[in-house]
């Protein structure tokens, strides 16, 4: 199959990229069913932009930079803050039914480490509403073909190293070779590589593995954001209790009803996520269970303000109107990914990346709440525009090597689960050298003899994450080490890893 542009991933980032390209054929491949089982559709709290009368892009940028703990990329931060209001206006024009206040203006929620109310939302199902609107817009585009249930497995590179397409696996298992002038990776993050996660289990960093194996630079993989308030129930993944619940005044307490954030940070429950996640994890390590108590602040309004969370909690036997909600930290967002510039260019010609799969430097060492849907929209559209402005290449020159897949051997799910357990144990909220080294040894052993391509990719991303985390001998933002508990000015920079091209026979 031939196309002009192959977009891999149909979350907000991939869809925004596709909508910015109207001059050539675009194929969008999505492993997950369209609009389902992807982080974009699960986003609850909302989408941040400086829209309030007392707010400004400069203040949104300042909050984003502060969350980034000294290493956010200034240009990326300024671009996001400046372009976020237009991204919301575009969504309104596409029909996203954002909540409104009595005057008809957008109702803006408050979330942790934002100095102002700036989170637009559609009840607690913002991501689903946005994804639906973008999908409708994409479906109306005559130049776009949607390939649903199709998994990209490897990038194709030409003899010059440029990316020329990808090998896809069709739903029946057939391999499809797609050549394209440009490939946009929008495959999301790798939270699904953790045993305790709020993300879809399909978020396993496939794009990061594909790009790295093709030789693209990767960045900032050690920074994984843990959400402090996943619903603590036996479920995989764990349901999320949005930060917006704390924004409405719910408080974190232990089993005795004592507030755990008191004396930790003046912003208490609305301190940056890493601070809150560490405090919850520390309470758990000391043998205390942690609860989010919304009874006083929200009480009877809970079902109306947070209908999705209410339904899930009730389904788990917890009534948030009358009982504290049991919570625990879980992997939630991966800051690192394929290194890009502000227009989504990766280090490889022909390859762009955007959304959670990419690392622009926007988040530095920690992501500000509700900055990632808007990141996908702003940087996805920028990548799409850059692709549209790029010259069409001579596809006749073809591709160098078409790799063959690793046939599945045995129960590859069991090996995948080993990777996930080791990620949560060794690369969780609080890390140290011994735990990370143990995890890395396992990932390297699995990489050397993988039972399937997907487990080979999982181990590849996990090992790269462990190496980046071991090399950062300090604590900063989302990366916290018991053996190096302080930030070290010598590490006040981002991490760039060269992509690794392994021997083709082993890892196809
Ligand atoms: C529970 C939850 C709540 C959240 N709440 C918020 C919030 O309120 N506000 C906010 O800003 N952010 C929130 N986030 C984060 C935000 O949703 C994500 O960062 C963002 O949606 C990522 O968008 P994306 O397009 O990059 O990736 P995704 O939405 O993850 O989409 C990835 C796409 O790539 C496809 N894909 C992956 N691998 C392959 C492959 N090999 N081949 C083909 N297709 C592939 C998937 O099927 C999917 O279509 C939340 C995340 C979670 C998990």
Coordinates of C-alpha atoms and ligand atoms in Angstrom, one line a residue:
X1 CA 0.0 0.0 0.0
X2 CA 1.2 3.5 -0.7
X3 CA 0.0 6.8 0.9
X4 CA 1.3 10.3 1.2
X5 CA 1.3 10.4 5.0
X6 CA 1.0 7.6 7.4
X7 CA -0.2 8.7 10.9
X8 CA 0.3 6.0 13.5
X9 CA -2.2 6.6 16.3
X10 CA -5.7 8.0 16.5
X11 CA -5.6 9.9 19.8
X12 CA -5.9 13.7 20.0
X13 CA -2.3 14.1 18.7
X14 CA -2.7 11.9 15.6
X15 CA -6.1 13.2 14.7
X16 CA -4.9 16.9 15.1
X17 CA -1.9 16.1 12.9
X18 CA -4.1 14.5 10.2
X19 CA -6.6 17.4 10.3
X20 CA -3.7 19.8 9.5
X21 CA -2.9 18.0 6.2
X22 CA -5.3 18.4 3.3
X23 CA -3.1 18.4 0.3
X24 CA -2.2 14.7 0.1
X25 CA -3.6 11.3 1.0
X26 CA -3.3 10.5 4.7
X27 CA -3.8 7.0 6.3
X28 CA -4.3 6.8 10.0
X29 CA -3.5 3.4 11.6
X30 CA -4.9 2.7 15.1
X31 CA -4.4 -0.4 17.0
X32 CA -7.2 0.4 19.4
X33 CA -10.8 0.6 18.2
X34 CA -11.5 4.2 17.1
X35 CA -12.4 6.4 20.0
X36 CA -12.0 3.6 22.6
X37 CA -9.2 2.2 24.8
X38 CA -6.9 5.1 24.3
X39 CA -5.6 7.7 26.8
X40 CA -7.3 10.6 24.9
X41 CA -10.7 9.1 25.3
X42 CA -10.1 8.4 29.0
X43 CA -9.0 11.9 29.9
X44 CA -11.4 13.2 32.6
X45 CA -10.4 16.5 34.2
X46 CA -10.1 18.7 31.2
X47 CA -7.9 20.8 29.0
X48 CA -5.8 23.8 30.1
X49 CA -5.6 27.2 28.4
X50 CA -5.4 30.8 29.7
X51 CA -9.0 31.7 29.1
X52 CA -10.1 33.4 32.3
X53 CA -10.3 37.2 32.6
X54 CA -7.6 37.3 35.2
X55 CA -5.3 34.8 33.4
X56 CA -2.7 35.1 30.6
X57 CA -0.6 32.8 28.4
X58 CA 2.4 34.2 30.3
X59 CA 1.0 32.9 33.6
X60 CA 0.1 29.5 32.1
X61 CA 3.7 29.4 30.8
X62 CA 5.0 30.3 34.3
X63 CA 3.0 27.5 36.0
X64 CA 4.1 25.0 33.3
X65 CA 7.8 26.0 33.7
X66 CA 7.5 25.8 37.5
X67 CA 6.1 22.3 37.3
X68 CA 9.0 21.4 35.0
X69 CA 11.5 21.7 37.9
X70 CA 14.1 23.7 36.0
X71 CA 14.5 21.7 32.8
X72 CA 11.3 22.6 30.7
X73 CA 12.1 23.8 27.2
X74 CA 11.3 27.5 27.2
X75 CA 10.3 27.7 23.6
X76 CA 8.0 24.6 23.9
X77 CA 6.3 26.1 27.0
X78 CA 5.8 29.5 25.3
X79 CA 4.3 27.9 22.2
X80 CA 1.9 25.7 24.2
X81 CA 0.7 28.6 26.4
X82 CA 0.3 30.9 23.4
X83 CA -1.5 28.4 21.1
X84 CA -3.7 26.7 23.7
X85 CA -6.6 29.2 23.6
X86 CA -6.8 28.8 19.8
X87 CA -6.8 25.0 20.3
X88 CA -9.9 25.3 22.6
X89 CA -11.6 27.7 20.1
X90 CA -11.0 25.1 17.4
X91 CA -12.7 22.4 19.6
X92 CA -15.6 24.7 20.3
X93 CA -16.0 25.3 16.5
X94 CA -15.9 21.5 16.1
X95 CA -18.9 21.2 18.5
X96 CA -17.2 20.0 21.7
X97 CA -19.9 20.8 24.4
X98 CA -17.7 22.3 27.1
X99 CA -19.4 23.2 30.4
X100 CA -20.5 26.8 30.6
X101 CA -21.1 29.1 33.5
X102 CA -24.2 31.2 34.1
X103 CA -23.0 33.9 31.6
X104 CA -22.4 31.4 28.9
X105 CA -18.6 31.6 29.2
X106 CA -16.6 28.4 29.5
X107 CA -16.7 27.1 33.1
X108 CA -13.0 26.7 34.1
X109 CA -11.9 24.2 36.7
X110 CA -8.9 24.5 39.0
X111 CA -6.2 21.9 39.2
X112 CA -3.0 21.3 41.1
X113 CA -0.2 23.9 40.6
X114 CA -2.3 26.1 38.3
X115 CA -2.4 29.7 39.7
X116 CA -5.8 30.2 38.0
X117 CA -8.9 28.4 37.0
X118 CA -8.0 27.4 33.4
X119 CA -9.3 23.9 32.9
X120 CA -12.1 23.6 30.3
X121 CA -14.1 20.4 30.7
X122 CA -17.0 18.4 29.6
X123 CA -18.2 17.0 32.9
X124 CA -15.6 14.4 33.7
X125 CA -15.4 12.9 30.2
X126 CA -13.5 15.7 28.4
X127 CA -11.2 13.5 26.5
X128 CA -14.1 11.3 25.1
X129 CA -15.9 14.4 23.8
X130 CA -12.8 15.9 22.2
X131 CA -11.8 12.6 20.6
X132 CA -15.4 12.2 19.2
X133 CA -15.4 15.6 17.7
X134 CA -11.9 15.2 16.1
X135 CA -12.9 11.7 14.7
X136 CA -16.1 13.2 13.2
X137 CA -13.9 15.9 11.5
X138 CA -11.4 13.4 10.2
X139 CA -14.1 11.2 8.9
X140 CA -15.4 14.1 6.8
X141 CA -12.0 14.5 5.1
X142 CA -11.9 12.9 1.7
X143 CA -8.1 12.6 1.8
X144 CA -8.1 10.5 5.0
X145 CA -8.4 6.7 5.3
X146 CA -8.9 5.2 8.7
X147 CA -7.2 1.8 9.3
X148 CA -8.8 0.5 12.5
X149 CA -7.4 -2.4 14.5
X150 CA -4.1 -2.2 12.7
X151 CA -0.9 -2.3 14.6
X152 CA 2.3 -0.7 13.3
X153 CA 5.2 -3.0 14.0
X154 CA 8.4 -1.5 12.5
X155 CA 9.4 1.6 10.6
X156 CA 10.8 1.2 7.1
X157 CA 13.9 3.1 6.4
X158 CA 15.6 3.7 3.0
X159 CA 19.3 3.2 2.3
X160 CA 19.8 6.9 3.3
X161 CA 18.3 6.3 6.8
X162 CA 15.1 8.3 6.0
X163 CA 11.9 6.8 7.1
X164 CA 9.8 5.7 4.2
X165 CA 6.8 3.9 5.8
X166 CA 6.0 1.1 8.2
X167 CA 5.1 -2.5 8.5
X168 CA 1.5 -2.9 9.8
X169 CA -0.2 -6.0 11.2
X170 CA -3.8 -6.2 10.0
X171 CA -6.5 -7.5 12.3
X172 CA -6.3 -11.1 10.8
X173 CA -2.5 -11.1 11.4
X174 CA -1.4 -10.3 7.8
X175 CA 1.5 -8.0 7.4
X176 CA 0.9 -4.9 5.3
X177 CA 3.8 -2.8 4.0
X178 CA 2.9 0.8 3.7
X179 CA 5.2 3.2 2.0
X180 CA 4.7 6.9 2.6
X181 CA 6.4 10.3 2.1
X182 CA 6.1 11.0 5.8
X183 CA 5.3 9.0 8.9
X184 CA 3.8 10.7 12.0
X185 CA 4.2 8.7 15.3
X186 CA 1.3 9.5 17.6
X187 CA 1.2 6.2 19.5
X188 CA 0.8 7.7 23.0
X189 CA 2.9 6.9 26.1
X190 CA 4.1 3.8 27.9
X191 CA 2.1 3.8 31.2
X192 CA 0.8 0.3 30.2
X193 CA 4.3 -1.0 30.9
X194 CA 3.6 -0.5 34.6
X195 CA 1.6 -3.1 36.7
X196 CA 0.0 -0.2 38.5
X197 CA -1.3 2.2 35.9
X198 CA -4.2 4.4 35.0
X199 CA -3.5 4.2 31.3
X200 CA -4.9 1.8 28.7
X201 CA -2.9 -1.4 28.6
X202 CA -2.1 -0.8 24.9
X203 CA 0.0 2.3 25.9
X204 CA 3.2 0.4 25.8
X205 CA 5.5 2.8 24.0
X206 CA 5.3 1.1 20.6
X207 CA 6.2 4.3 18.7
X208 CA 9.1 4.9 21.0
X209 CA 10.4 1.4 20.3
X210 CA 9.9 1.8 16.6
X211 CA 11.6 5.1 16.4
X212 CA 14.5 4.1 18.6
X213 CA 15.1 0.9 16.7
X214 CA 15.2 3.0 13.5
X215 CA 17.9 5.2 15.0
X216 CA 15.9 8.2 16.2
X217 CA 16.9 10.1 19.3
X218 CA 14.8 9.5 22.4
X219 CA 14.6 11.9 25.3
X220 CA 13.6 12.2 29.0
X221 CA 12.4 8.6 29.4
X222 CA 13.2 8.6 33.2
X223 CA 10.4 11.1 33.9
X224 CA 7.2 9.2 34.4
X225 CA 4.3 10.9 36.1
X226 CA 2.5 9.0 38.8
X227 CA -1.0 10.1 39.6
X228 CA -1.6 10.2 43.3
X229 CA -5.2 9.2 43.2
X230 CA -6.0 6.0 41.3
X231 CA -9.0 4.2 42.8
X232 CA -7.5 1.5 45.0
X233 CA -9.5 -1.5 43.9
X234 CA -8.5 -4.8 42.3
X235 CA -8.6 -3.7 38.7
X236 CA -6.1 -3.5 35.8
X237 CA -5.7 -0.7 34.8
X238 CA -6.8 1.2 37.9
X239 CA -9.6 3.7 37.4
X240 CA -8.6 7.3 37.9
X241 CA -10.0 9.8 40.4
X242 CA -9.3 13.0 38.6
X243 CA -7.3 15.9 40.1
X244 CA -10.4 18.0 39.5
X245 CA -11.9 16.3 42.5
X246 CA -9.2 17.8 44.7
X247 CA -9.7 21.0 42.8
X248 CA -13.3 21.0 44.1
X249 CA -11.9 20.7 47.6
X250 CA -11.7 17.0 48.4
X251 CA -8.9 16.2 50.9
X252 CA -6.5 13.4 51.3
X253 CA -6.7 11.6 54.7
X254 CA -5.4 8.4 56.3
X255 CA -7.6 5.7 57.8
X256 CA -7.8 7.8 61.0
X257 CA -9.2 10.8 59.1
X258 CA -5.9 12.8 59.5
X259 CA -5.0 15.0 56.5
X260 CA -1.8 13.7 55.0
X261 CA -0.8 16.9 53.1
X262 CA -0.8 19.2 56.1
X263 CA 2.7 20.5 56.7
X264 CA 4.0 19.0 53.4
X265 CA 3.3 21.8 51.0
X266 CA 1.4 25.1 51.4
X267 CA -0.8 24.2 48.4
X268 CA -1.8 21.0 50.3
X269 CA -3.9 18.7 48.0
X270 CA -3.2 21.0 45.0
X271 CA 0.6 20.8 45.3
X272 CA 2.3 19.4 42.1
X273 CA 1.5 15.8 41.4
X274 CA 4.9 14.4 42.2
X275 CA 4.7 16.0 45.7
X276 CA 1.3 14.5 46.3
X277 CA 2.1 11.1 44.8
X278 CA 5.2 10.9 47.0
X279 CA 3.2 11.8 50.1
X280 CA 0.6 9.1 49.4
X281 CA 3.3 6.6 48.6
X282 CA 5.1 7.4 51.9
X283 CA 1.9 7.0 53.9
X284 CA 1.4 3.6 52.2
X285 CA 5.0 2.6 53.0
X286 CA 4.4 3.4 56.6
X287 CA 1.4 1.0 56.6
X288 CA -1.4 3.6 56.3
X289 CA -4.1 3.4 53.7
X290 CA -5.0 6.7 52.0
X291 CA -8.4 8.0 51.1
X292 CA -9.8 11.0 49.2
X293 CA -12.6 12.5 51.2
X294 CA -15.0 14.4 49.1
X295 CA -17.9 14.3 51.6
X296 CA -17.7 17.9 52.9
X297 CA -16.5 19.7 49.8
X298 CA -18.6 18.0 47.1
X299 CA -21.0 15.7 48.9
X300 CA -24.3 15.3 47.2
X301 CA -23.1 17.2 44.1
X302 CA -20.6 14.4 43.3
X303 CA -22.8 12.4 41.0
X304 CA -23.7 15.5 38.9
X305 CA -20.1 17.0 38.8
X306 CA -18.2 13.8 38.3
X307 CA -20.7 11.3 36.8
X308 CA -18.1 8.9 35.3
X309 CA -16.0 8.7 38.5
X310 CA -19.1 8.4 40.5
X311 CA -20.3 5.4 38.5
X312 CA -17.0 3.6 38.7
X313 CA -16.7 4.2 42.4
X314 CA -20.2 3.0 43.0
X315 CA -19.5 0.0 40.9
X316 CA -16.6 -0.8 43.2
X317 CA -18.8 -0.4 46.3
X318 CA -17.7 3.1 47.3
X319 CA -20.2 5.9 47.5
X320 CA -18.1 9.1 47.4
X321 CA -21.0 11.1 48.8
X322 CA -21.0 9.2 52.1
X323 CA -17.6 7.5 52.3
X324 CA -13.9 8.4 51.7
X325 CA -12.6 7.0 48.4
X326 CA -9.6 4.6 48.7
X327 CA -6.7 5.8 46.5
X328 CA -3.1 4.8 45.6
X329 CA -0.5 6.3 43.2
X330 CA -0.2 4.8 39.7
X331 CA 1.7 5.5 36.5
X332 CA -0.3 8.0 34.5
X333 CA 1.7 9.9 32.0
X334 CA 5.1 9.5 30.3
X335 CA 7.0 12.7 29.8
X336 CA 9.8 11.2 27.7
X337 CA 9.5 9.9 24.2
X338 CA 10.8 10.5 20.7
X339 CA 12.8 13.7 20.8
X340 CA 11.3 16.4 18.5
X341 CA 11.6 20.1 17.8
X342 CA 8.6 22.4 18.0
X343 CA 7.2 21.2 14.7
X344 CA 7.4 17.5 15.5
X345 CA 10.6 16.8 13.4
X346 CA 12.5 13.9 14.9
X347 CA 16.2 13.3 14.3
X348 CA 15.3 11.1 11.3
X349 CA 14.2 12.5 7.9
X350 CA 10.7 11.5 7.1
X351 CA 9.7 10.9 10.7
X352 CA 7.6 13.2 12.9
X353 CA 6.2 12.6 16.4
X354 CA 3.6 14.3 18.5
X355 CA 1.5 13.9 21.7
X356 CA 2.6 11.7 24.5
X357 CA 4.9 9.6 22.2
X358 CA 7.0 12.7 21.7
X359 CA 9.3 14.7 23.9
X360 CA 9.4 18.3 23.0
X361 CA 10.7 19.3 26.4
X362 CA 7.4 21.1 27.3
X363 CA 7.0 19.3 30.6
X364 CA 10.6 19.3 31.8
X365 CA 10.8 17.0 34.7
X366 CA 7.1 17.0 35.6
X367 CA 3.8 17.7 33.7
X368 CA 1.3 20.3 34.8
X369 CA -2.2 18.8 35.1
X370 CA -4.4 19.1 32.0
X371 CA -1.5 20.1 29.8
X372 CA -1.4 17.0 27.7
X373 CA -4.6 17.0 25.8
X374 CA -3.7 20.5 24.7
X375 CA -0.1 19.4 24.0
X376 CA -1.5 16.8 21.6
X377 CA -3.7 19.3 19.9
X378 CA -1.1 22.1 19.6
X379 CA 1.9 20.0 18.7
X380 CA -0.1 17.5 16.7
X381 CA -1.3 20.4 14.5
X382 CA 2.2 21.9 14.2
X383 CA 3.5 18.5 13.1
X384 CA 0.8 18.1 10.6
X385 CA 1.5 21.6 9.2
X386 CA 5.2 20.8 9.0
X387 CA 4.5 17.6 7.1
X388 CA 2.2 19.5 4.7
X389 CA 5.0 21.9 4.1
X390 CA 7.6 19.2 3.5
X391 CA 8.5 18.2 0.0
X392 CA 7.0 15.1 -1.4
X393 CA 9.7 12.5 -1.8
X394 CA 10.5 10.1 -4.6
X395 CA 8.8 7.0 -3.3
X396 CA 10.1 5.0 -6.2
X397 CA 13.4 4.8 -4.4
X398 CA 11.7 2.3 -2.1
X399 CA 12.7 0.8 1.2
X400 CA 15.8 -0.9 2.3
X401 CA 14.9 -3.8 4.5
X402 CA 11.4 -5.2 5.3
X403 CA 11.9 -6.8 8.7
X404 CA 10.2 -10.1 9.6
X405 CA 8.2 -10.5 12.8
X406 CA 9.3 -12.6 15.8
X407 CA 6.8 -15.4 15.9
X408 CA 5.0 -15.6 19.3
X409 CA 6.5 -18.3 21.5
X410 CA 4.6 -19.6 24.5
X411 CA 2.7 -17.3 26.9
X412 CA 4.1 -13.9 26.0
X413 CA 1.5 -12.2 28.3
X414 CA 3.2 -13.8 31.3
X415 CA 6.6 -12.3 30.2
X416 CA 4.9 -8.9 29.5
X417 CA 3.5 -9.0 33.1
X418 CA 7.1 -9.6 34.4
X419 CA 8.2 -6.4 32.7
X420 CA 5.2 -4.5 34.2
X421 CA 5.8 -5.8 37.7
X422 CA 9.5 -4.9 37.5
X423 CA 8.7 -1.4 36.2
X424 CA 6.4 -0.7 39.1
X425 CA 8.8 -2.2 41.6
X426 CA 12.1 -0.7 40.3
X427 CA 11.0 2.4 38.5
X428 CA 8.1 3.6 40.6
X429 CA 7.4 6.7 42.7
X430 CA 10.7 6.3 44.7
X431 CA 13.7 4.7 43.1
X432 CA 17.2 3.6 44.0
X433 CA 20.2 2.2 42.1
X434 CA 19.8 -1.4 43.4
X435 CA 16.1 -1.6 42.4
X436 CA 16.6 0.0 39.0
X437 CA 19.6 -2.2 38.3
X438 CA 17.6 -5.3 39.1
X439 CA 14.8 -4.2 36.8
X440 CA 17.3 -3.4 34.0
X441 CA 18.9 -6.9 34.3
X442 CA 15.5 -8.5 33.8
X443 CA 14.6 -6.2 30.8
X444 CA 17.9 -6.9 29.1
X445 CA 17.5 -10.7 29.6
X446 CA 14.0 -10.5 28.1
X447 CA 15.2 -8.3 25.2
X448 CA 17.9 -10.9 24.4
X449 CA 15.4 -13.7 24.0
X450 CA 11.9 -12.2 23.5
X451 CA 8.9 -14.4 23.2
X452 CA 7.2 -12.0 20.7
X453 CA 7.7 -8.7 18.9
X454 CA 5.4 -6.8 21.4
X455 CA 7.4 -8.1 24.4
X456 CA 10.7 -7.3 22.6
X457 CA 9.4 -3.7 22.2
X458 CA 8.1 -3.6 25.8
X459 CA 11.5 -4.7 27.1
X460 CA 13.3 -2.3 24.8
X461 CA 11.4 0.7 26.2
X462 CA 11.6 -0.5 29.8
X463 CA 15.4 -1.0 29.5
X464 CA 15.9 2.5 27.9
X465 CA 13.8 4.0 30.7
X466 CA 15.9 2.2 33.4
X467 CA 19.1 3.3 31.8
X468 CA 18.0 6.9 31.7
X469 CA 16.8 6.7 35.3
X470 CA 20.0 5.1 36.5
X471 CA 22.1 7.8 34.8
X472 CA 20.2 10.7 36.5
X473 CA 21.8 10.6 39.9
X474 CA 19.6 13.2 41.5
X475 CA 15.9 13.7 42.4
X476 CA 14.0 16.1 40.1
X477 CA 10.3 16.4 39.4
X478 CA 8.8 13.1 38.7
X479 CA 12.1 11.3 39.1
X480 CA 12.8 10.7 42.8
X481 CA 15.6 8.6 44.2
X482 CA 16.1 7.5 47.7
X483 CA 19.8 7.3 47.2
X484 CA 20.1 10.8 45.6
X485 CA 17.3 12.7 47.4
X486 CA 18.2 16.2 46.2
X487 CA 18.3 18.0 42.8
X488 CA 21.8 18.4 41.5
X489 CA 22.6 21.5 39.4
X490 CA 24.9 19.3 37.3
X491 CA 21.8 17.4 36.1
X492 CA 19.7 20.5 35.3
X493 CA 19.3 19.5 31.7
X494 CA 17.2 17.1 29.7
X495 CA 18.4 13.5 28.8
X496 CA 19.0 12.7 25.1
X497 CA 19.5 9.0 24.2
X498 CA 20.6 8.0 20.8
X499 CA 18.2 5.4 19.3
X500 CA 19.6 1.9 19.2
X501 CA 19.5 -0.1 16.0
X502 CA 19.7 -3.7 17.1
X503 CA 20.7 -6.6 15.0
X504 CA 17.8 -7.2 12.5
X505 CA 17.7 -10.9 12.9
X506 CA 17.0 -10.8 16.5
X507 CA 14.4 -8.0 16.9
X508 CA 12.4 -7.8 13.7
Ligands
LIG1 C1 -7.2 8.0 32.9 C2 -6.5 9.2 32.3 C3 -7.0 10.5 32.5 C4 -6.3 11.6 31.9 N1 -6.9 12.9 32.1 C5 -6.3 13.9 31.5 C6 -6.9 15.2 31.6 O1 -7.9 15.4 32.2 N2 -6.3 16.2 30.9 C7 -5.2 16.1 30.1 O2 -4.7 17.0 29.5 N3 -4.6 14.8 30.0 C8 -5.1 13.8 30.6 N4 -4.6 12.5 30.5 C9 -3.4 12.4 29.6 C10 -3.9 12.5 28.2 O3 -5.1 11.8 28.0 C11 -2.9 11.8 27.2 O4 -1.6 12.3 27.5 C12 -3.2 12.2 25.8 O5 -4.5 11.9 25.5 C13 -2.3 11.4 24.8 O6 -2.8 11.6 23.5 P1 -2.0 10.9 22.3 O7 -2.8 11.2 21.1 O8 -0.6 11.2 22.4 O9 -2.1 9.3 22.6 P2 -3.4 8.3 22.9 O10 -4.6 9.0 23.2 O11 -2.8 7.4 23.9 O12 -3.5 7.6 21.5 C14 -2.5 6.7 21.1 C15 -3.0 6.0 19.8 O13 -2.0 5.3 19.2 C16 -2.5 4.0 18.9 N5 -1.3 3.1 18.9 C17 -0.5 2.8 19.9 N6 0.5 1.9 19.5 C18 0.1 1.6 18.2 C19 0.7 0.8 17.2 N7 1.8 0.1 17.4 N8 0.1 0.8 16.0 C20 -1.0 1.5 15.7 N9 -1.6 2.3 16.6 C21 -1.0 2.3 17.8 C22 -3.5 3.7 19.9 O14 -4.4 2.7 19.5 C23 -4.2 5.1 20.0 O15 -5.0 5.2 18.8 C24 -5.2 11.4 31.1 C25 -4.7 10.1 30.9 C26 -5.3 9.1 31.4 C27 -4.8 7.7 31.2

